[in-house]
């Protein structure tokens, strides 16, 4: 199993001002974005649960992505705080000399699957009560959570589709139990989503009777979909390609027939 490393905490903060607002989903602090054609809690609309990466619910890049999904998919997007108020300082992203300032092993222990799964499940269930359809996007830490929400253990379904990019802590059991349409955006280099897990996913998921979209991103690493340097053309293109792919996937399963 990989440990917290450069791939999880390196990258860049993006320029921009989020346009959503801080609300509550159950008892969780939550960033909420609603596009021009999205609607909050009308019982007929569609929602996206965004499960953030290690930089949490206040990270500007994540909030900008929520805004983009809300506008481009036409959905209400909710990103709860799944780290109990703990925030990794975003300004250490591109300063390797500062990585030692933070207790990453302790952070991983405090925010393990066992400690956070009940909150993730409750957040999805709350949205399912209010919206006709619910999708999940998950990045890094959020990847395993998205797969868990799409598990066959939920009947009726808890969510209608999932999309993940560079998932961490994913297991073969998570893959075995998937029962909803699933999209994976996979970088070429990833210490968490290893070649063995990639191979397992691409062999097993097509046998599960669900729609499957596997997107390969050459030349980029773990974190590319949320923390690339926008000044680097190859990285920027990969990030934008991932966003476009996710918007198309979410739109299909939230608005398609």
Coordinates of C-alpha atoms in Angstrom, one line a residue:
X1 CA 0.0 0.0 0.0
X2 CA 1.3 3.4 -0.9
X3 CA 1.9 6.0 1.8
X4 CA 1.4 9.7 1.8
X5 CA 4.0 11.1 -0.6
X6 CA 4.9 13.8 -3.0
X7 CA 2.2 12.8 -5.5
X8 CA -0.5 13.5 -2.8
X9 CA 0.6 16.9 -1.7
X10 CA 2.4 18.5 -4.7
X11 CA 0.8 20.6 -7.4
X12 CA -0.5 24.1 -7.9
X13 CA -3.3 26.4 -6.7
X14 CA -5.3 27.8 -9.5
X15 CA -6.4 31.4 -10.1
X16 CA -10.1 32.2 -9.8
X17 CA -12.8 33.0 -7.3
X18 CA -15.4 30.3 -6.5
X19 CA -19.0 31.4 -6.9
X20 CA -20.8 28.9 -4.7
X21 CA -21.5 29.3 -1.0
X22 CA -20.9 27.5 2.3
X23 CA -23.9 25.6 3.6
X24 CA -24.7 22.4 5.5
X25 CA -25.5 18.9 4.3
X26 CA -26.8 17.2 7.4
X27 CA -24.3 18.2 10.1
X28 CA -21.4 18.6 7.7
X29 CA -20.1 22.0 6.5
X30 CA -20.5 21.9 2.7
X31 CA -19.6 24.0 -0.3
X32 CA -22.5 24.1 -2.6
X33 CA -22.5 25.3 -6.3
X34 CA -25.6 25.6 -8.4
X35 CA -25.3 26.2 -12.1
X36 CA -27.8 28.3 -14.2
X37 CA -29.8 25.2 -15.0
X38 CA -29.3 23.5 -11.7
X39 CA -31.8 23.4 -8.8
X40 CA -31.4 22.8 -5.1
X41 CA -33.6 20.3 -3.3
X42 CA -36.6 20.4 -5.6
X43 CA -37.2 16.7 -5.5
X44 CA -36.9 16.5 -9.3
X45 CA -33.5 17.8 -10.0
X46 CA -30.1 16.2 -10.1
X47 CA -27.1 16.5 -7.7
X48 CA -23.5 15.7 -7.7
X49 CA -21.6 14.7 -4.5
X50 CA -18.0 15.8 -4.8
X51 CA -15.6 13.8 -2.5
X52 CA -12.5 15.9 -2.2
X53 CA -8.8 15.0 -2.1
X54 CA -6.4 15.5 0.7
X55 CA -6.7 19.3 0.5
X56 CA -10.3 19.2 1.7
X57 CA -13.4 21.2 1.1
X58 CA -11.9 24.7 1.3
X59 CA -9.3 24.1 -1.5
X60 CA -9.9 26.7 -4.2
X61 CA -9.2 24.2 -7.1
X62 CA -11.9 21.8 -5.8
X63 CA -14.4 24.7 -5.4
X64 CA -13.7 25.9 -8.9
X65 CA -14.3 22.4 -10.2
X66 CA -17.6 22.2 -8.3
X67 CA -18.6 25.5 -10.0
X68 CA -17.7 24.0 -13.4
X69 CA -19.7 20.8 -12.9
X70 CA -22.7 22.8 -11.6
X71 CA -22.7 25.1 -14.7
X72 CA -21.7 22.6 -17.4
X73 CA -23.7 19.6 -16.2
X74 CA -26.7 21.5 -14.9
X75 CA -26.7 20.1 -11.4
X76 CA -26.5 21.1 -7.7
X77 CA -23.0 20.2 -6.5
X78 CA -22.2 19.5 -2.9
X79 CA -18.7 19.1 -1.4
X80 CA -18.9 18.3 2.3
X81 CA -16.0 18.6 4.7
X82 CA -15.1 14.9 5.3
X83 CA -12.0 15.8 7.4
X84 CA -13.8 17.2 10.5
X85 CA -12.5 20.7 10.0
X86 CA -8.9 19.7 9.4
X87 CA -7.3 21.5 6.4
X88 CA -3.9 20.9 4.9
X89 CA -2.4 24.3 4.2
X90 CA -2.7 24.8 0.4
X91 CA 0.3 27.0 0.3
X92 CA 2.6 24.0 0.8
X93 CA 1.5 22.5 -2.5
X94 CA 4.4 23.7 -4.6
X95 CA 7.0 24.1 -1.8
X96 CA 8.6 20.8 -1.1
X97 CA 10.7 22.3 1.7
X98 CA 7.5 22.8 3.7
X99 CA 6.1 19.2 3.5
X100 CA 7.7 18.3 6.8
X101 CA 5.6 20.9 8.5
X102 CA 2.5 18.7 8.5
X103 CA 1.7 15.5 10.3
X104 CA 0.7 13.5 7.2
X105 CA 0.8 10.0 8.8
X106 CA -1.5 11.3 11.6
X107 CA -3.7 12.9 9.0
X108 CA -4.1 9.6 7.1
X109 CA -5.0 7.8 10.3
X110 CA -7.5 10.4 11.3
X111 CA -9.2 10.2 7.9
X112 CA -9.0 6.5 7.2
X113 CA -11.8 4.6 5.4
X114 CA -13.0 3.3 8.7
X115 CA -13.3 6.8 10.2
X116 CA -14.9 8.6 7.3
X117 CA -17.1 6.0 5.5
X118 CA -20.2 6.6 7.6
X119 CA -20.1 10.4 6.9
X120 CA -19.7 9.8 3.2
X121 CA -22.6 7.3 3.1
X122 CA -24.9 9.7 5.1
X123 CA -24.1 12.6 2.8
X124 CA -25.1 10.5 -0.3
X125 CA -28.2 9.2 1.4
X126 CA -29.3 12.8 2.3
X127 CA -28.9 13.9 -1.3
X128 CA -30.8 10.8 -2.6
X129 CA -33.8 11.8 -0.4
X130 CA -33.9 15.2 -2.1
X131 CA -33.0 14.6 -5.7
X132 CA -34.2 12.4 -8.5
X133 CA -30.7 11.4 -9.4
X134 CA -27.3 11.6 -7.7
X135 CA -23.9 11.2 -9.1
X136 CA -20.5 11.0 -7.3
X137 CA -17.1 12.4 -8.3
X138 CA -14.1 11.5 -6.3
X139 CA -10.5 12.4 -6.4
X140 CA -7.6 10.7 -4.6
X141 CA -9.1 10.1 -1.1
X142 CA -12.6 10.5 -2.8
X143 CA -12.0 7.6 -5.2
X144 CA -12.6 4.7 -2.7
X145 CA -15.6 6.6 -1.3
X146 CA -17.2 6.9 -4.7
X147 CA -16.7 3.2 -5.4
X148 CA -18.2 2.3 -2.0
X149 CA -21.3 4.4 -2.8
X150 CA -21.7 2.5 -6.1
X151 CA -21.5 -0.9 -4.4
X152 CA -24.0 -3.6 -5.1
X153 CA -24.8 -3.7 -1.3
X154 CA -27.2 -0.8 -1.8
X155 CA -30.6 -1.9 -3.1
X156 CA -32.1 0.3 -4.2
X157 CA -29.1 2.2 -5.5
X158 CA -27.7 4.9 -3.4
X159 CA -26.2 6.7 -6.4
X160 CA -26.8 6.6 -10.1
X161 CA -23.2 6.8 -11.4
X162 CA -19.7 7.5 -10.3
X163 CA -16.6 9.2 -11.8
X164 CA -13.2 9.0 -10.2
X165 CA -9.7 10.4 -11.0
X166 CA -6.5 9.0 -9.6
X167 CA -8.2 7.1 -6.8
X168 CA -6.3 6.2 -3.6
X169 CA -7.0 3.4 -1.1
X170 CA -9.0 1.5 -3.7
X171 CA -9.2 -2.2 -3.2
X172 CA -10.0 -5.1 -5.5
X173 CA -13.1 -5.7 -3.4
X174 CA -14.3 -2.2 -4.2
X175 CA -14.0 -3.0 -7.9
X176 CA -15.7 -6.4 -7.5
X177 CA -18.8 -4.8 -5.9
X178 CA -19.4 -2.0 -8.3
X179 CA -23.0 -1.9 -9.6
X180 CA -23.5 1.5 -11.2
X181 CA -22.0 3.1 -14.3
X182 CA -18.4 3.9 -13.6
X183 CA -15.8 6.2 -15.2
X184 CA -12.1 6.2 -14.3
X185 CA -9.6 8.9 -15.3
X186 CA -6.2 7.3 -14.8
X187 CA -2.8 9.0 -15.1
X188 CA 0.1 7.1 -16.6
X189 CA 2.1 7.4 -13.3
X190 CA 0.3 6.7 -10.0
X191 CA 1.7 5.1 -6.9
X192 CA -1.9 4.6 -5.6
X193 CA -3.7 3.4 -8.7
X194 CA -1.0 0.9 -9.6
X195 CA -0.6 -0.9 -12.9
X196 CA -2.0 -4.0 -11.2
X197 CA -5.1 -2.2 -10.0
X198 CA -5.6 -0.6 -13.4
X199 CA -5.4 -4.1 -15.0
X200 CA -7.8 -5.5 -12.5
X201 CA -10.3 -2.8 -13.0
X202 CA -10.2 -3.0 -16.8
X203 CA -10.7 -6.8 -16.7
X204 CA -13.3 -7.0 -14.0
X205 CA -15.6 -4.0 -14.5
X206 CA -16.7 -5.1 -18.0
X207 CA -18.0 -8.3 -16.5
X208 CA -20.3 -6.5 -14.1
X209 CA -23.0 -5.5 -16.5
X210 CA -22.5 -1.7 -16.0
X211 CA -21.4 1.0 -18.4
X212 CA -17.7 1.6 -18.1
X213 CA -15.5 4.4 -19.4
X214 CA -11.8 4.2 -18.8
X215 CA -9.7 7.2 -19.8
X216 CA -5.9 6.9 -19.9
X217 CA -3.8 10.1 -19.5
X218 CA -0.2 9.6 -20.7
X219 CA 2.6 11.7 -19.3
X220 CA 0.9 12.9 -16.2
X221 CA 0.9 11.8 -12.6
X222 CA -1.4 11.3 -9.6
X223 CA -3.2 14.5 -8.9
X224 CA -3.3 15.7 -12.5
X225 CA -7.1 16.3 -12.5
X226 CA -7.1 18.7 -9.5
X227 CA -3.6 20.2 -9.1
X228 CA -1.8 20.6 -12.4
X229 CA 0.3 23.6 -13.3
X230 CA -2.0 25.5 -15.8
X231 CA 1.0 27.2 -17.3
X232 CA 2.3 23.8 -18.6
X233 CA 0.4 22.9 -21.8
X234 CA 0.6 19.2 -21.5
X235 CA -0.7 19.2 -17.9
X236 CA -3.3 21.8 -18.6
X237 CA -4.6 19.8 -21.6
X238 CA -4.8 16.6 -19.5
X239 CA -6.8 18.4 -16.7
X240 CA -9.2 20.0 -19.2
X241 CA -9.6 16.7 -21.0
X242 CA -10.5 15.0 -17.7
X243 CA -13.0 17.7 -16.9
X244 CA -14.7 17.5 -20.3
X245 CA -14.9 13.7 -20.0
X246 CA -16.4 13.9 -16.6
X247 CA -18.9 16.5 -17.6
X248 CA -20.0 14.3 -20.5
X249 CA -20.3 11.2 -18.3
X250 CA -22.2 13.0 -15.5
X251 CA -24.5 14.6 -18.0
X252 CA -25.3 11.2 -19.7
X253 CA -26.3 9.5 -16.4
X254 CA -28.0 12.4 -14.8
X255 CA -29.9 13.8 -17.8
X256 CA -29.8 11.1 -20.4
X257 CA -32.7 8.8 -21.1

